[in-house]
CSV table of C-alpha atoms and ligand atoms in Angstrom, one decimal:
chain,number,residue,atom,x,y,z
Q,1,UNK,CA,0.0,0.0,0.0
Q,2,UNK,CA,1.2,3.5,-1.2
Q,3,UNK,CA,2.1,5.5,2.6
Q,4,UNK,CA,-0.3,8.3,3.4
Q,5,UNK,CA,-1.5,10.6,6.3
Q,6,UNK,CA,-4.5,10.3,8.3
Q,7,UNK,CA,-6.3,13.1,9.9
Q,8,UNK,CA,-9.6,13.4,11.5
Q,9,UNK,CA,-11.6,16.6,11.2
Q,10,UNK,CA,-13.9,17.8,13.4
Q,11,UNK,CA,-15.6,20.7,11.9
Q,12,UNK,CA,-17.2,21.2,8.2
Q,13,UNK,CA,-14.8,24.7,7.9
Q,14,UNK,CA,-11.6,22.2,8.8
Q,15,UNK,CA,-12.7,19.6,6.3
Q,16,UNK,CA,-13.3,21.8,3.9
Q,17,UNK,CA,-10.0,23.2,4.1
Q,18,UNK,CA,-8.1,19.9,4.3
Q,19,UNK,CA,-10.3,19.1,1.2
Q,20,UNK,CA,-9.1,22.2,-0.8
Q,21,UNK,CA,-5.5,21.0,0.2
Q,22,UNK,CA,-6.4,18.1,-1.3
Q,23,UNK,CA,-7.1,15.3,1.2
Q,24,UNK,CA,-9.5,12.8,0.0
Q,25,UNK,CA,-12.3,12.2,2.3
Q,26,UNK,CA,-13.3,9.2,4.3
Q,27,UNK,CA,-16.2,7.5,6.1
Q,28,UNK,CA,-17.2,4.3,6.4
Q,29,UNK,CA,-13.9,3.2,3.5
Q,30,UNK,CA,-15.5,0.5,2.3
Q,31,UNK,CA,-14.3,1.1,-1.4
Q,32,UNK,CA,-11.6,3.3,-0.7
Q,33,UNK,CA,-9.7,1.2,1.5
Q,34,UNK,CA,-10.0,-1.9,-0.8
Q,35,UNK,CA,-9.1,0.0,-3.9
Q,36,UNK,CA,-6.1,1.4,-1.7
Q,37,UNK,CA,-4.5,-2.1,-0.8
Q,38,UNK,CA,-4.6,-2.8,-4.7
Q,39,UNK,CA,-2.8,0.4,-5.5
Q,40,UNK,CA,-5.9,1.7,-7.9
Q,41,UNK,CA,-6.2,4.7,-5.4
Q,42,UNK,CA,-3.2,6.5,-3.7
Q,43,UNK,CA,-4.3,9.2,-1.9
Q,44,UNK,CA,-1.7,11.1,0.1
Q,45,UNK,CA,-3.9,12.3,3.0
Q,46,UNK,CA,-6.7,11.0,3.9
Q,47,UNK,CA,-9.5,13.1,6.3
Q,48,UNK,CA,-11.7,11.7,8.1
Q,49,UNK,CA,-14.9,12.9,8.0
Q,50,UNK,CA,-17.2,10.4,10.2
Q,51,UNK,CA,-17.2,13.5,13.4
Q,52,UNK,CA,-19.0,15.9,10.8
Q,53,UNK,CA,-22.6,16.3,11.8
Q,54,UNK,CA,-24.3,14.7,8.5
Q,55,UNK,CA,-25.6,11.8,10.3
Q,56,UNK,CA,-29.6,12.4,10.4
Q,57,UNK,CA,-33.1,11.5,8.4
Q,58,UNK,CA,-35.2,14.4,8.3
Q,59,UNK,CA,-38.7,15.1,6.9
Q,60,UNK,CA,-38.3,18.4,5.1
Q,61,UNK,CA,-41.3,21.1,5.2
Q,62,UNK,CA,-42.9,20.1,1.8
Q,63,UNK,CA,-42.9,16.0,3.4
Q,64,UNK,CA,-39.9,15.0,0.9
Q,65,UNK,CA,-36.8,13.0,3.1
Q,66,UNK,CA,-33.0,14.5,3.7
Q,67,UNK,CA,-30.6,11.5,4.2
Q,68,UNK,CA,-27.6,13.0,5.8
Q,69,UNK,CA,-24.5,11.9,3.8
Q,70,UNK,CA,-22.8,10.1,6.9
Q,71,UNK,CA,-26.1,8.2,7.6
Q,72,UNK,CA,-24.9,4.0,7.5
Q,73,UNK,CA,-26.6,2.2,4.7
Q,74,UNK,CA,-28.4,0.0,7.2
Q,75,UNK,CA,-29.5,3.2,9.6
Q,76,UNK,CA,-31.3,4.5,6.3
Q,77,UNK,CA,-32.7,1.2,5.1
Q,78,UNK,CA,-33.8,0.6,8.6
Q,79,UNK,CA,-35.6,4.1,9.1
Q,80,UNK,CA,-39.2,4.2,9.6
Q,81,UNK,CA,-39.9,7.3,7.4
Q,82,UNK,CA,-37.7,5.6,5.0
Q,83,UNK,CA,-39.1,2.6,5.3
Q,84,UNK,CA,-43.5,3.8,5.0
Q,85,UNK,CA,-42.8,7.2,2.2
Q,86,UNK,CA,-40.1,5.5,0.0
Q,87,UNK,CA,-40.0,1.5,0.3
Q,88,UNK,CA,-37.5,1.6,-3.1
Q,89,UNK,CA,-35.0,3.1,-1.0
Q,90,UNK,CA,-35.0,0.8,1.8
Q,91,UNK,CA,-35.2,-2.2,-0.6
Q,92,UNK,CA,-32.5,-1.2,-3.1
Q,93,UNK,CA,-30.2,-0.6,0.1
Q,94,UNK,CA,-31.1,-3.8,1.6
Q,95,UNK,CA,-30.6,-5.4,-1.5
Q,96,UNK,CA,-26.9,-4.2,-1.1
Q,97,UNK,CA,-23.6,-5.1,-0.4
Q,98,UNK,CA,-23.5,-7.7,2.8
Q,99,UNK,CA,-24.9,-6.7,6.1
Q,100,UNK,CA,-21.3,-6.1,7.6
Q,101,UNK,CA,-20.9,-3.6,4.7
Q,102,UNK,CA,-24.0,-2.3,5.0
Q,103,UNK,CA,-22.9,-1.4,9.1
Q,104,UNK,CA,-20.0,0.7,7.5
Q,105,UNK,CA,-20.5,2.4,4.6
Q,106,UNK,CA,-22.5,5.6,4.1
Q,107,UNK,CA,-25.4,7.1,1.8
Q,108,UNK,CA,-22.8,9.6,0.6
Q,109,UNK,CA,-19.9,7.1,0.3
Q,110,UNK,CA,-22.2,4.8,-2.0
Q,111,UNK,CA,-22.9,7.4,-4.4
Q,112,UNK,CA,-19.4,7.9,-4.5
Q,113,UNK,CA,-18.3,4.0,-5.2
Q,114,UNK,CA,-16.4,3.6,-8.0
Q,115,UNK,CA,-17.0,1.2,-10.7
Q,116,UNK,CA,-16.6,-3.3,-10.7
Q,117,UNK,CA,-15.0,-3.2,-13.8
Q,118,UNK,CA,-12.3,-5.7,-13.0
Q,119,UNK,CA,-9.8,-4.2,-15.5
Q,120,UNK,CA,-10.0,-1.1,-13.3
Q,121,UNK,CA,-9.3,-2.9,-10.7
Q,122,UNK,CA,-6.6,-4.6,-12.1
Q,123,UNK,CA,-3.1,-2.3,-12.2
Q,124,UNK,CA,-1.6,-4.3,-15.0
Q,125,UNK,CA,-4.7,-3.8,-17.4
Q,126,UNK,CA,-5.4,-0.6,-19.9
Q,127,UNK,CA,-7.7,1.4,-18.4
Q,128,UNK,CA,-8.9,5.5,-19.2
Q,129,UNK,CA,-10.5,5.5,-15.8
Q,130,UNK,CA,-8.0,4.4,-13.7
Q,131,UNK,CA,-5.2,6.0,-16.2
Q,132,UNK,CA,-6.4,8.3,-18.9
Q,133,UNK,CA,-5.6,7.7,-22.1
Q,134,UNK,CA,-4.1,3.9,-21.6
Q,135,UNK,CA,-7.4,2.4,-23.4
Q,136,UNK,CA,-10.2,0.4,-22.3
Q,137,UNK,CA,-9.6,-3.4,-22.1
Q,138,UNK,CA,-12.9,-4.3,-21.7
Q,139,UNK,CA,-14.1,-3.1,-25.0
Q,140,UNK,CA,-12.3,-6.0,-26.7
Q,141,UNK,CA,-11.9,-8.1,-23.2
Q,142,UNK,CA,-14.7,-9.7,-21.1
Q,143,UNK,CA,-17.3,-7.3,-21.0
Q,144,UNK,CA,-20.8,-9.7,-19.7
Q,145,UNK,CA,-21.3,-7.1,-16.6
Q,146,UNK,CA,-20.7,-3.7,-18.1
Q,147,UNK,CA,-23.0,-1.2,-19.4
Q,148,UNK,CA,-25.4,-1.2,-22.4
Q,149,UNK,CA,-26.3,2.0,-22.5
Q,150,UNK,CA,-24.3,5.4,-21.6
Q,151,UNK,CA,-21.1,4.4,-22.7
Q,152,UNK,CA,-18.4,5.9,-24.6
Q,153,UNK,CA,-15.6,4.9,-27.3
Q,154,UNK,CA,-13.6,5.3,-24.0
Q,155,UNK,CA,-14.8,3.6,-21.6
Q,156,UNK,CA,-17.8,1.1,-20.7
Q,157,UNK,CA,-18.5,0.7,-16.8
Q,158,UNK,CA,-21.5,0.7,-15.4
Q,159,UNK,CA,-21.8,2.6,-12.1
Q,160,UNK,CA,-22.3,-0.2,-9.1
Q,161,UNK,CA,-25.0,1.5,-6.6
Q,162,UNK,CA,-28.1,0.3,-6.1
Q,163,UNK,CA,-29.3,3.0,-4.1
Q,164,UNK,CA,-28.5,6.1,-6.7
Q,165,UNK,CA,-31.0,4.0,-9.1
Q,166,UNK,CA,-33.8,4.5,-7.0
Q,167,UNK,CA,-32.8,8.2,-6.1
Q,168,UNK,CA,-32.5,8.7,-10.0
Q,169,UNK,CA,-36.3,7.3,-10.2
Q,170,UNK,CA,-37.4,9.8,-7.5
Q,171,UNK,CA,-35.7,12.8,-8.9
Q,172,UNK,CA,-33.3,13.1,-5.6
Q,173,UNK,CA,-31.0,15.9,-5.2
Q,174,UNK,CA,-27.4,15.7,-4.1
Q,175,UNK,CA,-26.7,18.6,-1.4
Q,176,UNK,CA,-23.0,20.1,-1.6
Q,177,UNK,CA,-21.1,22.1,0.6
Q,178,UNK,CA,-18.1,24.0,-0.3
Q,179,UNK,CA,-15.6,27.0,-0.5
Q,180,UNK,CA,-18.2,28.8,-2.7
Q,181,UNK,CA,-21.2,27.8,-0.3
Q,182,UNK,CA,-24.1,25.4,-0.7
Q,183,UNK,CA,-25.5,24.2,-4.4
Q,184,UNK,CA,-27.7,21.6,-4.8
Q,185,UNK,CA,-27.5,19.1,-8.1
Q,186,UNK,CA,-29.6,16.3,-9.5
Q,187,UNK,CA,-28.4,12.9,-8.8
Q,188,UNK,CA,-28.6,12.2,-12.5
Q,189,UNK,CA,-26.2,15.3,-13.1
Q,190,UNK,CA,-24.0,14.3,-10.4
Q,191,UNK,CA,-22.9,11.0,-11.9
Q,192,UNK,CA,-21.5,11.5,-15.4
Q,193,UNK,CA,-21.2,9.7,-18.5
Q,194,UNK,CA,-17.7,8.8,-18.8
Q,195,UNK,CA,-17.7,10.5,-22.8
Q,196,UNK,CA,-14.2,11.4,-23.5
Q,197,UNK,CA,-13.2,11.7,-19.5
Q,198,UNK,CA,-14.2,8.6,-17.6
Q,199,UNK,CA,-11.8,9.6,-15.1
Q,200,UNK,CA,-14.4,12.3,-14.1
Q,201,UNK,CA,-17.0,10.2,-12.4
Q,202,UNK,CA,-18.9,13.5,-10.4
Q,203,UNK,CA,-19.7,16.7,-10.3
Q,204,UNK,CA,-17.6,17.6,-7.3
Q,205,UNK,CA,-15.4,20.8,-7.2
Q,206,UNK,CA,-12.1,20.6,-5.3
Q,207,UNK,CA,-12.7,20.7,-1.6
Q,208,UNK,CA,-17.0,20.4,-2.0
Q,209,UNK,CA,-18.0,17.2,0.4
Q,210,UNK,CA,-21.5,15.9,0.0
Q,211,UNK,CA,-23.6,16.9,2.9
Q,212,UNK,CA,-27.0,15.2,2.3
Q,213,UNK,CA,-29.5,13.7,-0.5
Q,214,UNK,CA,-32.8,14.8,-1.0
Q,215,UNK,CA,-35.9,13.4,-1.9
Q,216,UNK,CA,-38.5,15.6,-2.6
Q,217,UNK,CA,-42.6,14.8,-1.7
Q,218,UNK,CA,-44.3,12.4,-4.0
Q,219,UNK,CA,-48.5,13.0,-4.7
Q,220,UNK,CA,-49.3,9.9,-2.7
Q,221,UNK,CA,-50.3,7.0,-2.0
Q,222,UNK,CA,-46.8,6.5,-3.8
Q,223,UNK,CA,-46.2,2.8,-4.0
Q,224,UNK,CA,-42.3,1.9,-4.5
Q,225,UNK,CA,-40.1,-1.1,-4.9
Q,226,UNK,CA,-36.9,-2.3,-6.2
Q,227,UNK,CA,-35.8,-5.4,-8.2
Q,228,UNK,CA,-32.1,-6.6,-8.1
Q,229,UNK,CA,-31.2,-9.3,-11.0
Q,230,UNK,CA,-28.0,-10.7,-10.3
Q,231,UNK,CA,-25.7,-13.5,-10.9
Q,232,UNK,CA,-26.5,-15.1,-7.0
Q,233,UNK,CA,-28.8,-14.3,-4.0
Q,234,UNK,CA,-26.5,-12.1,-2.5
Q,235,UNK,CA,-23.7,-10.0,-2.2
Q,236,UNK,CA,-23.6,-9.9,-5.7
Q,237,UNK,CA,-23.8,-6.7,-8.1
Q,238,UNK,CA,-26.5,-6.0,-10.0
Q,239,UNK,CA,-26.9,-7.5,-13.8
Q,240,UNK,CA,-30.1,-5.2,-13.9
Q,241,UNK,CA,-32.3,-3.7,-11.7
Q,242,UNK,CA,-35.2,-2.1,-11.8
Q,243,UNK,CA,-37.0,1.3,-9.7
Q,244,UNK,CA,-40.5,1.3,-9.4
Q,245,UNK,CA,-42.7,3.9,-8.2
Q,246,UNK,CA,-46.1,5.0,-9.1
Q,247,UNK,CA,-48.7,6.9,-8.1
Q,248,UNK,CA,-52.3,6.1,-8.9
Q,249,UNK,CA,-55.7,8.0,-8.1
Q,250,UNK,CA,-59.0,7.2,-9.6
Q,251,UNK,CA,-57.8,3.8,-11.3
Q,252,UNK,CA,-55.5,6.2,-13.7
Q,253,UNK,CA,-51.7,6.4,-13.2
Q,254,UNK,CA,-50.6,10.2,-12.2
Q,255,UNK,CA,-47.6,10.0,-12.0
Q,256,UNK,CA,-44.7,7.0,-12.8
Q,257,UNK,CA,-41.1,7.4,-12.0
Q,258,UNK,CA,-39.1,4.3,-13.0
Q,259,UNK,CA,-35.1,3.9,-13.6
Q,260,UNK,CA,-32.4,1.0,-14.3
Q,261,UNK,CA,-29.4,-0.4,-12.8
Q,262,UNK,CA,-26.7,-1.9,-13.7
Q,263,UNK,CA,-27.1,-1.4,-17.3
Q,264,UNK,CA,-26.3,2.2,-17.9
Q,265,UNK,CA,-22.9,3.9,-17.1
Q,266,UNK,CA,-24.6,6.2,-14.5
Q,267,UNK,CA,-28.0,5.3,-12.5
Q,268,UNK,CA,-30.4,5.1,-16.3
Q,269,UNK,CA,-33.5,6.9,-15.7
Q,270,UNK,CA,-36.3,5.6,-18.3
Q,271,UNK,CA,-38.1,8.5,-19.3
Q,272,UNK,CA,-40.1,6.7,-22.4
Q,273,UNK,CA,-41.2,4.4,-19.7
Q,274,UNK,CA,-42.9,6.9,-17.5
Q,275,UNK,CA,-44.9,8.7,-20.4
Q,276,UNK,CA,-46.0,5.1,-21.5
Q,277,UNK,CA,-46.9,5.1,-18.2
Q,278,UNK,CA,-48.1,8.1,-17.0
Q,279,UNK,CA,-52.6,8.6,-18.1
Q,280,UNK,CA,-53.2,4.8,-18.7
Q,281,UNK,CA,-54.9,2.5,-16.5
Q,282,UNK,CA,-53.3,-0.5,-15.1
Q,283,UNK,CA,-53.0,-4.0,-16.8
Q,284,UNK,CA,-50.7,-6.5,-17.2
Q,285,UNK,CA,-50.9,-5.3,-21.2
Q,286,UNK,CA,-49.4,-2.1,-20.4
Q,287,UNK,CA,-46.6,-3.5,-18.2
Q,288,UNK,CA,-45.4,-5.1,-20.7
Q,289,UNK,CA,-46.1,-2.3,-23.8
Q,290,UNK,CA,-44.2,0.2,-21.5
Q,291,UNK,CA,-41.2,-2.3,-20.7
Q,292,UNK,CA,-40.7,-2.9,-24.5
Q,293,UNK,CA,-39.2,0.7,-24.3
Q,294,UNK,CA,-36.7,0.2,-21.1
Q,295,UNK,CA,-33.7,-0.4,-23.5
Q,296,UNK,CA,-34.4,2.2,-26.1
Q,297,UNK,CA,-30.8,3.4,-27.3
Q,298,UNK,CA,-28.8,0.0,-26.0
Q,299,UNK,CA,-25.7,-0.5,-27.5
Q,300,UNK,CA,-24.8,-4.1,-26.0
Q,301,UNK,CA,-21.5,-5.4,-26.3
Q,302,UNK,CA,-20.1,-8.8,-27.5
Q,303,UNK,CA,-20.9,-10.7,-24.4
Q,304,UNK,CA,-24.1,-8.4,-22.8
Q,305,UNK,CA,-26.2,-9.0,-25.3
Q,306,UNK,CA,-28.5,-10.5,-22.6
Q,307,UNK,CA,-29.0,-7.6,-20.9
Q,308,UNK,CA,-31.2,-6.0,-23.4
Q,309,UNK,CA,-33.8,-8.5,-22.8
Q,310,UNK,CA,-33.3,-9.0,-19.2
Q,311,UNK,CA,-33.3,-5.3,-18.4
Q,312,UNK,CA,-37.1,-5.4,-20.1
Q,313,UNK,CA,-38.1,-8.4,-18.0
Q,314,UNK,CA,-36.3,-6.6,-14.9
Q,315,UNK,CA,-38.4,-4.0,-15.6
Q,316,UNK,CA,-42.1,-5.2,-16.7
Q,317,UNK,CA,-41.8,-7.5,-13.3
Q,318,UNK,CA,-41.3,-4.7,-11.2
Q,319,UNK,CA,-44.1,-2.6,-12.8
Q,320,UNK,CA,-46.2,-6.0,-11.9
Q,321,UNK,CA,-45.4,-5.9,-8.8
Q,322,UNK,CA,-45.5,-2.8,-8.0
Q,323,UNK,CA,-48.6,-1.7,-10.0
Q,324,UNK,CA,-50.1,-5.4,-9.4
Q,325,UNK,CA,-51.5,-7.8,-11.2
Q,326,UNK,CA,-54.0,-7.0,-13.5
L,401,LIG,FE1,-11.5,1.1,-17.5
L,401,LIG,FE2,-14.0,1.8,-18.1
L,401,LIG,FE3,-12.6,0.3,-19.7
L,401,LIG,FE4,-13.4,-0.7,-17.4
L,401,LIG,S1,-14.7,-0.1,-19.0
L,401,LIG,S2,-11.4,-0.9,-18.4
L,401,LIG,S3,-13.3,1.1,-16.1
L,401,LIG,S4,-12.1,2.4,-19.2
């Protein structure tokens, strides 16, 4: 492991300022350490950020939910407001990682994880995210898990959270806090499309540390859920995945917010899904009319193919069983 200093912070000001030195932040280190032992990452000084005060759930005043970035993955899946307004959240962090993990690492940390892709992983193999410019071994290597849609001539990785689908599908927000002040971003502009810079995974600015995601009020009832497909059970990445949540008054669908994991290179929002969605009544038939669009602009790869089909099954179940049989 590459040497490095350690220092824990216990103010936002003195965090901030270690960041703008350029200290890399840590909480729960559940990626950060791995990639660390293997030599992908080689921060010089890490800060440790666990004493900040970003560790609660709060209902904001219009009834959406603020998940404090330091919040555990198993505190927020375990929440009762979690739990009753957004079941997709609780689900797709439950459906995460192993329960040990799920003790350590953070909301804000798992927006941050970095990709599966085991050529990233691996120090001997070309890659433009780990090393820009050094190629992409995957695009001619074996590329089964990586990303049908999103990706670039430069890289094909699909982004590994479970939990950022289901924020994408709500239209979440990530809160920021840095030298300039507070600013507030989309989750599906946080993430970025690797393009011609995969090494740029964020929206971050040097020194800005993510203080909270929100999730703003639904109409409700709002039903939710989330559907993992993956290779086993458990502690396993996702193949595809599917968020589900729709709101329905007077037998008519109001509103339909539905995204995809582990197929896209950031958390894939399906918007031609929704307006399938959104007006109709609903039946089995229009699950499965409105799933025929979930893979609209795929470009699979030699060994994904699958994925094309499986992320329309993903979906259509999910709509079933969140929208029920009909
Ligand atoms: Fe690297 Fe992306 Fe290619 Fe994987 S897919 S080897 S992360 S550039």
């Amino acid at each position: 492991m590459h040497p490095f200093s350690f220092t824990k912070v216990a103010s936002t000001r003195d965090a901030l300022n270690a960041g703008l030195r350029g200290g890399r932040y840590i909480a729960g280190g559940t990626t950060l350490v791995d990639l660390m032992r293997e030599t992908v990452e080689r921060p010089e000084t890490l800060v440790d950020i666990t004493g900040l005060p970003l560790h609660r759930i709060t209902v904001t005043e219009r009834g959406g939910l603020r998940i404090g970035a330091l919040v555990r993955m198993a505190e927020a899946a375990a929440d009762s407001r979690v739990r009753t307004t957004f079941p997709v959240i609780s689900q797709a962090l439950e459906l995460s990682a192993s329960a040990q993990l799920r003790n350590m690492a953070t909301v804000g940390g798992n927006i941050m994880q970095r990709t599966r892709c085991t050529y990233f992983r691996d120090v001997t193999a070309a890659c433009n995210k780990r090393e820009p410019g050094s190629g992409c071994a995957a695009l001619e290597g074996v590329n089964r898990t990586h990303a049908i849609l999103g990706a670039s001539g430069d890289c094909v990785a699909t982004h590994p959270s479970d939990v950022a689908v289901a924020f994408a599908a709500l239209d979440a927000s990530v809160h920021l806090l840095g030298p300039d002040g507070q600013r507030s971003v989309p989750v599906t502009g946080f993430l970025l499309r690797p393009g011609s810079t995969p090494n740029r995974e964020h929206a971050l600015r040097k020194g800005e540390l993510i203080t909270a995601v929100e999730i703003p009020a639904h109409p409700r009832p709002l039903k939710s859920g989330y559907l993992k497909v993956r290779d086993r059970q458990s502690y396993e990445f996702a193949l595809t995945s599917a968020a589900v949540a729709l709101h329905v008054r007077g037998g008519v669908i109001r509103e339909a917010k539905v995204a995809a994991g582990g197929v896209g290179t950031v958390p894939w929002k399906l918007p031609a899904v929704e307006r399938h969605l959104i007006g109709e009544r609903p039946s089995d038939a229009l699950w499965t009319e409105a799933s025929e669009r979930a893979a609209d602009g795929a470009r699979p790869l030699e060994h994904n193919r699958f994925k094309v089909e499986l992320l329309k099954r993903t979906d259509e179940r999910q709509l079933r069983i969140v929208g029920g049989n009909r």
